[in-house]
PDB file of C-alpha atoms in Angstrom:
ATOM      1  CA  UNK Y   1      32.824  47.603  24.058  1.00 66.00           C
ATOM      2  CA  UNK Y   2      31.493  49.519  20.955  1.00 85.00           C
ATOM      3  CA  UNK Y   3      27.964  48.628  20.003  1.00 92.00           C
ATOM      4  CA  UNK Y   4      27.653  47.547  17.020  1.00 95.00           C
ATOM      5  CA  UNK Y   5      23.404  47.219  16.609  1.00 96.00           C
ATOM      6  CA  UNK Y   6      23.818  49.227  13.660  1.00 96.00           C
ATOM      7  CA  UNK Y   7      26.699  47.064  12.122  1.00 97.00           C
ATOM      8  CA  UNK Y   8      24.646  44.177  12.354  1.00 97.00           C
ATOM      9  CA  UNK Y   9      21.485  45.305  10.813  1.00 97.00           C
ATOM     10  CA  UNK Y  10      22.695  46.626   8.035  1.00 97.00           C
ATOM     11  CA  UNK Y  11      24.719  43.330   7.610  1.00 97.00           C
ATOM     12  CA  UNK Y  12      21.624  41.113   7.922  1.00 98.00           C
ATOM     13  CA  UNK Y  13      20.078  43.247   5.161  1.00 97.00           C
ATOM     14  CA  UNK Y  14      22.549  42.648   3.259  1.00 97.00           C
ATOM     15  CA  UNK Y  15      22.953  39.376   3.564  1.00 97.00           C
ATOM     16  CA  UNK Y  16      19.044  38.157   4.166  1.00 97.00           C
ATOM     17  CA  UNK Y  17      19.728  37.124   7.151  1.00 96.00           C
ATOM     18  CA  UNK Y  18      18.622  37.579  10.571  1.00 97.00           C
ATOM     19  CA  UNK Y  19      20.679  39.850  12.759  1.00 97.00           C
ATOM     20  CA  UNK Y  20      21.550  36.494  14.803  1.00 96.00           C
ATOM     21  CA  UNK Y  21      23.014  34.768  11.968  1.00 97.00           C
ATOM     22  CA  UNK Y  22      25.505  37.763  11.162  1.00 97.00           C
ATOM     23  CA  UNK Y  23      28.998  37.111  12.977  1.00 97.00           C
ATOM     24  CA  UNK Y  24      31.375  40.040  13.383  1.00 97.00           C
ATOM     25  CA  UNK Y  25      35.072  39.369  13.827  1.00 96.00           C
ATOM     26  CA  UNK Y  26      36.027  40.290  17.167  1.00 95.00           C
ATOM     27  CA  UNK Y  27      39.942  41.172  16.290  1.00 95.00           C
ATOM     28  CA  UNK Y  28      38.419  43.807  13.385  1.00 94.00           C
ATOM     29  CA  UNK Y  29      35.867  45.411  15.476  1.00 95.00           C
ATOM     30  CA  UNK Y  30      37.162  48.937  15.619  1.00 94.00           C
ATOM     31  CA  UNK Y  31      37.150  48.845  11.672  1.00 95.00           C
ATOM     32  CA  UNK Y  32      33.762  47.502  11.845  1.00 96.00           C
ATOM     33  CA  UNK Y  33      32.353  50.270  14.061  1.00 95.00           C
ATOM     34  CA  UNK Y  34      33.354  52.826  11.573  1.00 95.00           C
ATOM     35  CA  UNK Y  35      31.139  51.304   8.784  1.00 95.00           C
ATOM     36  CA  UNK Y  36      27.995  53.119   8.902  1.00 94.00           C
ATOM     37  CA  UNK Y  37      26.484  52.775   5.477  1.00 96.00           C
ATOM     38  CA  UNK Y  38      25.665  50.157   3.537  1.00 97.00           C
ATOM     39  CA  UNK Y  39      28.572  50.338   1.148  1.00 97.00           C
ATOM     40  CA  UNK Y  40      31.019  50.322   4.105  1.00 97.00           C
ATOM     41  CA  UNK Y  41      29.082  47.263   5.473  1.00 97.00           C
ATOM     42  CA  UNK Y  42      29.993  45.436   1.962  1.00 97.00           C
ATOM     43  CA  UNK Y  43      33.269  46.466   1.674  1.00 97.00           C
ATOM     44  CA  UNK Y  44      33.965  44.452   4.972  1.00 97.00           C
ATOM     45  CA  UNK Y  45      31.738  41.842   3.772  1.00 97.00           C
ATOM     46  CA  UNK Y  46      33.930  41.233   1.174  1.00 97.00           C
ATOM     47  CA  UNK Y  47      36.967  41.260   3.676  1.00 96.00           C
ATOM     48  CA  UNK Y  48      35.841  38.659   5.841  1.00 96.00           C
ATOM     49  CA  UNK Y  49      35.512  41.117   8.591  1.00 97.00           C
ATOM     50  CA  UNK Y  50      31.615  40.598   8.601  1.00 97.00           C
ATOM     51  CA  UNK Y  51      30.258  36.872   7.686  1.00 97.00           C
ATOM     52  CA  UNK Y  52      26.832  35.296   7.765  1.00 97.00           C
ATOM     53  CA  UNK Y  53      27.160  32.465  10.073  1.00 97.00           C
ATOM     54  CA  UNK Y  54      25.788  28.716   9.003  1.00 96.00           C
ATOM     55  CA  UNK Y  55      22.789  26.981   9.375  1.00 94.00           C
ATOM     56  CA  UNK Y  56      22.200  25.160  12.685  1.00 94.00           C
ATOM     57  CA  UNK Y  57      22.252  21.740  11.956  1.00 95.00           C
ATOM     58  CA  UNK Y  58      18.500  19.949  13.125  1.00 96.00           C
ATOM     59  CA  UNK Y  59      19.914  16.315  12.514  1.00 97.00           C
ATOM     60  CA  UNK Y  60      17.379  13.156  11.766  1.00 97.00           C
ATOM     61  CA  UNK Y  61      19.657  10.747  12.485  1.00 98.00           C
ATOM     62  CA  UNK Y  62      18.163   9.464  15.690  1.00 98.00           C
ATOM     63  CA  UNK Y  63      14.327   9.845  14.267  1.00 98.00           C
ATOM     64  CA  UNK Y  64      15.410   7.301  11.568  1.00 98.00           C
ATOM     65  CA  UNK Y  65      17.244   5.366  13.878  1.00 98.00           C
ATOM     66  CA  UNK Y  66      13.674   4.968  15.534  1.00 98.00           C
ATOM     67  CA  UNK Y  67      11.455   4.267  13.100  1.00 98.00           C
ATOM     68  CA  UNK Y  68      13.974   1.557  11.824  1.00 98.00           C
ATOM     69  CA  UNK Y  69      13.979  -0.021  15.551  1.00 98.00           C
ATOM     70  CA  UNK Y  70       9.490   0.454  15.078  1.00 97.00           C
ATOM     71  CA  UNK Y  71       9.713  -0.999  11.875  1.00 97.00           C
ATOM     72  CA  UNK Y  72      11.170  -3.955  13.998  1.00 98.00           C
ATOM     73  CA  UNK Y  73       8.220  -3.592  16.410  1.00 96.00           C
ATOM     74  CA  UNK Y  74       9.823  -2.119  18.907  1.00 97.00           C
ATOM     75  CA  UNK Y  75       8.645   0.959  21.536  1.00 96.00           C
ATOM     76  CA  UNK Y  76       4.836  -0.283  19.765  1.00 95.00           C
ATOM     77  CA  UNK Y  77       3.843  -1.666  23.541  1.00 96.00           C
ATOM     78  CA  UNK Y  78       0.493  -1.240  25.405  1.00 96.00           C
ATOM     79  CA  UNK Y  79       2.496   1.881  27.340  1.00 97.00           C
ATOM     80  CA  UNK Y  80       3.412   3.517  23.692  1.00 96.00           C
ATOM     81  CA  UNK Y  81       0.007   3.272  22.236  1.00 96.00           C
ATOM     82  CA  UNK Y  82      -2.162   6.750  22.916  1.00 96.00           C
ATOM     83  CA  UNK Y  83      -4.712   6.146  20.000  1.00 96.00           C
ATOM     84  CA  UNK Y  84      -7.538   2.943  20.482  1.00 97.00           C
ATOM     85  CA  UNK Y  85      -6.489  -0.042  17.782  1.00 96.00           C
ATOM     86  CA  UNK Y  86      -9.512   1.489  14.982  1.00 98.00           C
ATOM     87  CA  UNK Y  87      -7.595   4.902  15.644  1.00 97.00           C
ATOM     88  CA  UNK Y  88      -4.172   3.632  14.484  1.00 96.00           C
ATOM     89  CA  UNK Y  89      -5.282   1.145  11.821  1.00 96.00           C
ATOM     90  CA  UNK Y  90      -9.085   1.937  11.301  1.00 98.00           C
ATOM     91  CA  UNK Y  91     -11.507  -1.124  10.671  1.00 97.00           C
ATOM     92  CA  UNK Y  92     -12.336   0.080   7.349  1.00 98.00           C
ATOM     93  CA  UNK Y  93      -8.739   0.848   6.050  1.00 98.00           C
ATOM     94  CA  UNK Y  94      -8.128  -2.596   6.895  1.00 97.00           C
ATOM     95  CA  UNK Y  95     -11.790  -3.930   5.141  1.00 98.00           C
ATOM     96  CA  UNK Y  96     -10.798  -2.036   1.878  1.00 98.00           C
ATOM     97  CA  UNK Y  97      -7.292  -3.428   1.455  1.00 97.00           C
ATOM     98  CA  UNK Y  98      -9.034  -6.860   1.752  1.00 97.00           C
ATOM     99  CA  UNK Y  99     -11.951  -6.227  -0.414  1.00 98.00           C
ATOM    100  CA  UNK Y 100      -9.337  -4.884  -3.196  1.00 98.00           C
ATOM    101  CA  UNK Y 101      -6.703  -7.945  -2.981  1.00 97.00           C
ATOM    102  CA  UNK Y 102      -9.770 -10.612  -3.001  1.00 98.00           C
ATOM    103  CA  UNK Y 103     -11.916  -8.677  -5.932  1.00 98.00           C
ATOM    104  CA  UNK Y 104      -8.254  -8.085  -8.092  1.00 98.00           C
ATOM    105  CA  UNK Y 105      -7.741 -12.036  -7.400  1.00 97.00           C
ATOM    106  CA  UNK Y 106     -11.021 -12.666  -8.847  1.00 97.00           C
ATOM    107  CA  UNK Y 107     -10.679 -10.912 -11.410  1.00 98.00           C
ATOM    108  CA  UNK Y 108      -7.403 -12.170 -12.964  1.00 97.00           C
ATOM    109  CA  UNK Y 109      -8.804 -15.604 -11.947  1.00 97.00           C
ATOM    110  CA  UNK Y 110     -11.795 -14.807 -14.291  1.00 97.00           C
ATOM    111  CA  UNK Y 111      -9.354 -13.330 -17.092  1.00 97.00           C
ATOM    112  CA  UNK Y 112      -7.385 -16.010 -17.249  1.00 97.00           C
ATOM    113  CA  UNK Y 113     -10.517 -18.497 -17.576  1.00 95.00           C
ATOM    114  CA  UNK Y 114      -9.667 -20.536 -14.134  1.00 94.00           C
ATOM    115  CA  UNK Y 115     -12.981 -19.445 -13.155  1.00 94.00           C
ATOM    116  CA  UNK Y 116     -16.390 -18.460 -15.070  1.00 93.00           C
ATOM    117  CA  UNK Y 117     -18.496 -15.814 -14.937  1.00 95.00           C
ATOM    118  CA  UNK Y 118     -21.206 -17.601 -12.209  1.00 93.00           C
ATOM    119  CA  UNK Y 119     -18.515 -18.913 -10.204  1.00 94.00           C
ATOM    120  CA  UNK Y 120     -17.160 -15.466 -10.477  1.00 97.00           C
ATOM    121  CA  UNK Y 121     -20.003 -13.504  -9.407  1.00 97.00           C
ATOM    122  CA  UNK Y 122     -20.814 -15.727  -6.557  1.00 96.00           C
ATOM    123  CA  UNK Y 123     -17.489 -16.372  -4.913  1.00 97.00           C
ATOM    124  CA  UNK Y 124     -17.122 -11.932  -5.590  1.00 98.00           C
ATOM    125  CA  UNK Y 125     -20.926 -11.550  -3.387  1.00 98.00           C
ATOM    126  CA  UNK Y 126     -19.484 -14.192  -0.915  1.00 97.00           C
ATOM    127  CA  UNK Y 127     -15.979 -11.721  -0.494  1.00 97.00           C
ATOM    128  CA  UNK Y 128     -18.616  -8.963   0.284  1.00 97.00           C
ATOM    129  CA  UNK Y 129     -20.223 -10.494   2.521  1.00 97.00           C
ATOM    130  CA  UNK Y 130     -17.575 -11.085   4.759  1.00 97.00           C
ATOM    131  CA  UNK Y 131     -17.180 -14.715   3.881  1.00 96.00           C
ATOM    132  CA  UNK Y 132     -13.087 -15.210   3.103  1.00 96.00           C
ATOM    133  CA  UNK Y 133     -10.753 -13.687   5.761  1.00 96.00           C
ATOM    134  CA  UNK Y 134      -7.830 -13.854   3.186  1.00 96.00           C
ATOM    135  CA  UNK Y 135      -6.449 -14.797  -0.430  1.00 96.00           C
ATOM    136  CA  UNK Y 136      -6.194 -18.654   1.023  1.00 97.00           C
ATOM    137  CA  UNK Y 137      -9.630 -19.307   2.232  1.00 97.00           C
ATOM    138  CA  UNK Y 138     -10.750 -17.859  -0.918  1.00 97.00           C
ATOM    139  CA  UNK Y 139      -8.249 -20.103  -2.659  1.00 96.00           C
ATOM    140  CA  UNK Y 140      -9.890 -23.324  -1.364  1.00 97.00           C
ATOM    141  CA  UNK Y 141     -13.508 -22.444  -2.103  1.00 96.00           C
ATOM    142  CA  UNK Y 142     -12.433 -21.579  -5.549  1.00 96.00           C
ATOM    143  CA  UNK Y 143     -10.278 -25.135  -5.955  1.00 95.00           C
ATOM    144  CA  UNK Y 144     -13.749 -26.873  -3.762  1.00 95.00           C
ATOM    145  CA  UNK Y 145     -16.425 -25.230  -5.909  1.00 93.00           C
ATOM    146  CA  UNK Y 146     -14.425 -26.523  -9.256  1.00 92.00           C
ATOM    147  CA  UNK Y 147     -13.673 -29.974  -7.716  1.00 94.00           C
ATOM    148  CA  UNK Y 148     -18.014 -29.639  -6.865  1.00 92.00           C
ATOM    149  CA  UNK Y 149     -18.477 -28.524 -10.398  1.00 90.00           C
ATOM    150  CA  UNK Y 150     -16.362 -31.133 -12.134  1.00 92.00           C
ATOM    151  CA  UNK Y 151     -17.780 -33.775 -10.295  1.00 95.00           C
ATOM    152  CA  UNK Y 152     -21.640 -32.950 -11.034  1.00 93.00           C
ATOM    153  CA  UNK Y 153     -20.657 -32.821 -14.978  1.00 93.00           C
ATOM    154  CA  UNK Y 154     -18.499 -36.138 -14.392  1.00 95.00           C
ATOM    155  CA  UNK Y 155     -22.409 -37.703 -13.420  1.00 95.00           C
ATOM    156  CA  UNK Y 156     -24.001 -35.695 -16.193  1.00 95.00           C
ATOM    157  CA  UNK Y 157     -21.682 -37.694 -18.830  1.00 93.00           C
ATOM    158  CA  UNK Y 158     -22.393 -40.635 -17.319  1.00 95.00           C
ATOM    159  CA  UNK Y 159     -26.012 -40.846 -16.735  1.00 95.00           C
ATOM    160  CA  UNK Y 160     -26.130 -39.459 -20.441  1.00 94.00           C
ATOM    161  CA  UNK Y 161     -23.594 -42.263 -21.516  1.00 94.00           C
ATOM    162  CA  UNK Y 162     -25.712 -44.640 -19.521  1.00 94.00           C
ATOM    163  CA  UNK Y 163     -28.922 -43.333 -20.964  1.00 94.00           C
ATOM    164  CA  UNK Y 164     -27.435 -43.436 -24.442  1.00 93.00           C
ATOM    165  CA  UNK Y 165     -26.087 -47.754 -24.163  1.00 94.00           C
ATOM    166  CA  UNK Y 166     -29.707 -48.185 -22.464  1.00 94.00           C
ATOM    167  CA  UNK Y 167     -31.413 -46.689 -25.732  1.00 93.00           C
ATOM    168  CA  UNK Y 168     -29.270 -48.299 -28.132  1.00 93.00           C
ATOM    169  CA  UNK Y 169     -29.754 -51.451 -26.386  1.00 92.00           C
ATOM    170  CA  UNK Y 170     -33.356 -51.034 -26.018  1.00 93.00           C
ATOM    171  CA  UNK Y 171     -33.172 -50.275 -30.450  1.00 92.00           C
ATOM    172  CA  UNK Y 172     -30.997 -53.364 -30.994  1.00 91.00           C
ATOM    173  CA  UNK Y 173     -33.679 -55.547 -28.930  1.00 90.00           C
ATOM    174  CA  UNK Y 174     -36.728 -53.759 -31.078  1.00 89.00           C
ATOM    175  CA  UNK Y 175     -34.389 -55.013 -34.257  1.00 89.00           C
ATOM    176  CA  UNK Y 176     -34.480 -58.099 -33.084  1.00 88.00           C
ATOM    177  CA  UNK Y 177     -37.535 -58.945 -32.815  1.00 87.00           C
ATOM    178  CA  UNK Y 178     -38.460 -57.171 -35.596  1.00 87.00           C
ATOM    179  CA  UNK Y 179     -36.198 -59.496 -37.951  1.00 85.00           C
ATOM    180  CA  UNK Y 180     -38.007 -62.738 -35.891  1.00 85.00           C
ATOM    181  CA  UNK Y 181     -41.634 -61.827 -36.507  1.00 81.00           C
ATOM    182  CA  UNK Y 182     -40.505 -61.371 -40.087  1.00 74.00           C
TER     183      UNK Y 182
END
């Protein structure tokens, strides 16, 4: 067997390659072995004699495979985990992504006038403080506090309706007697 270490460098210069990744055909390799320059090495390039072999293939077809089946919730078990639960999902990842869906809430409750700017400000200080573990909870207290606030200005109108017959009965009695003593 000829050695052909010289072949094969030159080859993998010339086709920027590594010398693994040049294939010399076995049938031509007495030609081969005569090519000692560069130009030689081209010429049986361009034969077929030499070639520059493909790629290996490094396929992802299982990896997806298995993040489609953990997508699922599968292989996630107590024996898969390595990490503690504020290492794989940290606390405050999980604090911001509230604190962002309740506060844009708020505010597109505000914009759109479902809410003013007291109710606003209090129900945004009660989200910080931890008070509303989701968009529901946060839901109620809004619809409670306006129920609350419709129902206090529901007894303002009518002690100031009740206020208002009670005067204007108290000035049609003062008429009254007015027009008798006259």
């Amino acid at each position: 067997m000829v050695s052909l270490s010289l072949q094969k460098r030159l080859a993998a210069s010339i086709l920027k390659c590594g010398q693994r990744k040049v294939w010399i055909d076995p049938n031509e390799v007495s030609e081969v072995s005569i090519a000692n320059s560069r130009q030689t090495i081209k010429k049986q390039i361009e034969n077929g004699n030499i070639v520059r072999k493909q790629a290996v293939v490094h396929s992802r077809a299982r990896v997806t495979l298995r993040n489609e089946a953990k997508r699922k919730g599968r292989h996630t078990g107590h024996g898969k985990r390595r990490g503690t639960a504020n290492a794989r999902l940290p606390f405050k990842v999980i604090w911001m992504r509230r604190m962002r869906v309740l506060r844009r809430m708020l505010k597109k409750y505000r914009d759109a006038k479902k809410i003013d700017k007291h109710i606003y400000h209090e129900l945004y200080l009660l989200a910080k403080g931890n008070q509303f573990k989701n968009k529901r909870v946060m839901m109620e207290r809004i619809h409670s506090m306006k129920a609350e606030k419709n129902r206090e200005k529901n007894l303002v109108d009518q002690a100031e309706a009740k206020k208002s017959r009670a005067l204007a009965k108290r000035n049609r009695k003062d008429e009254k007697k007015a027009m008798e003593n006259e």
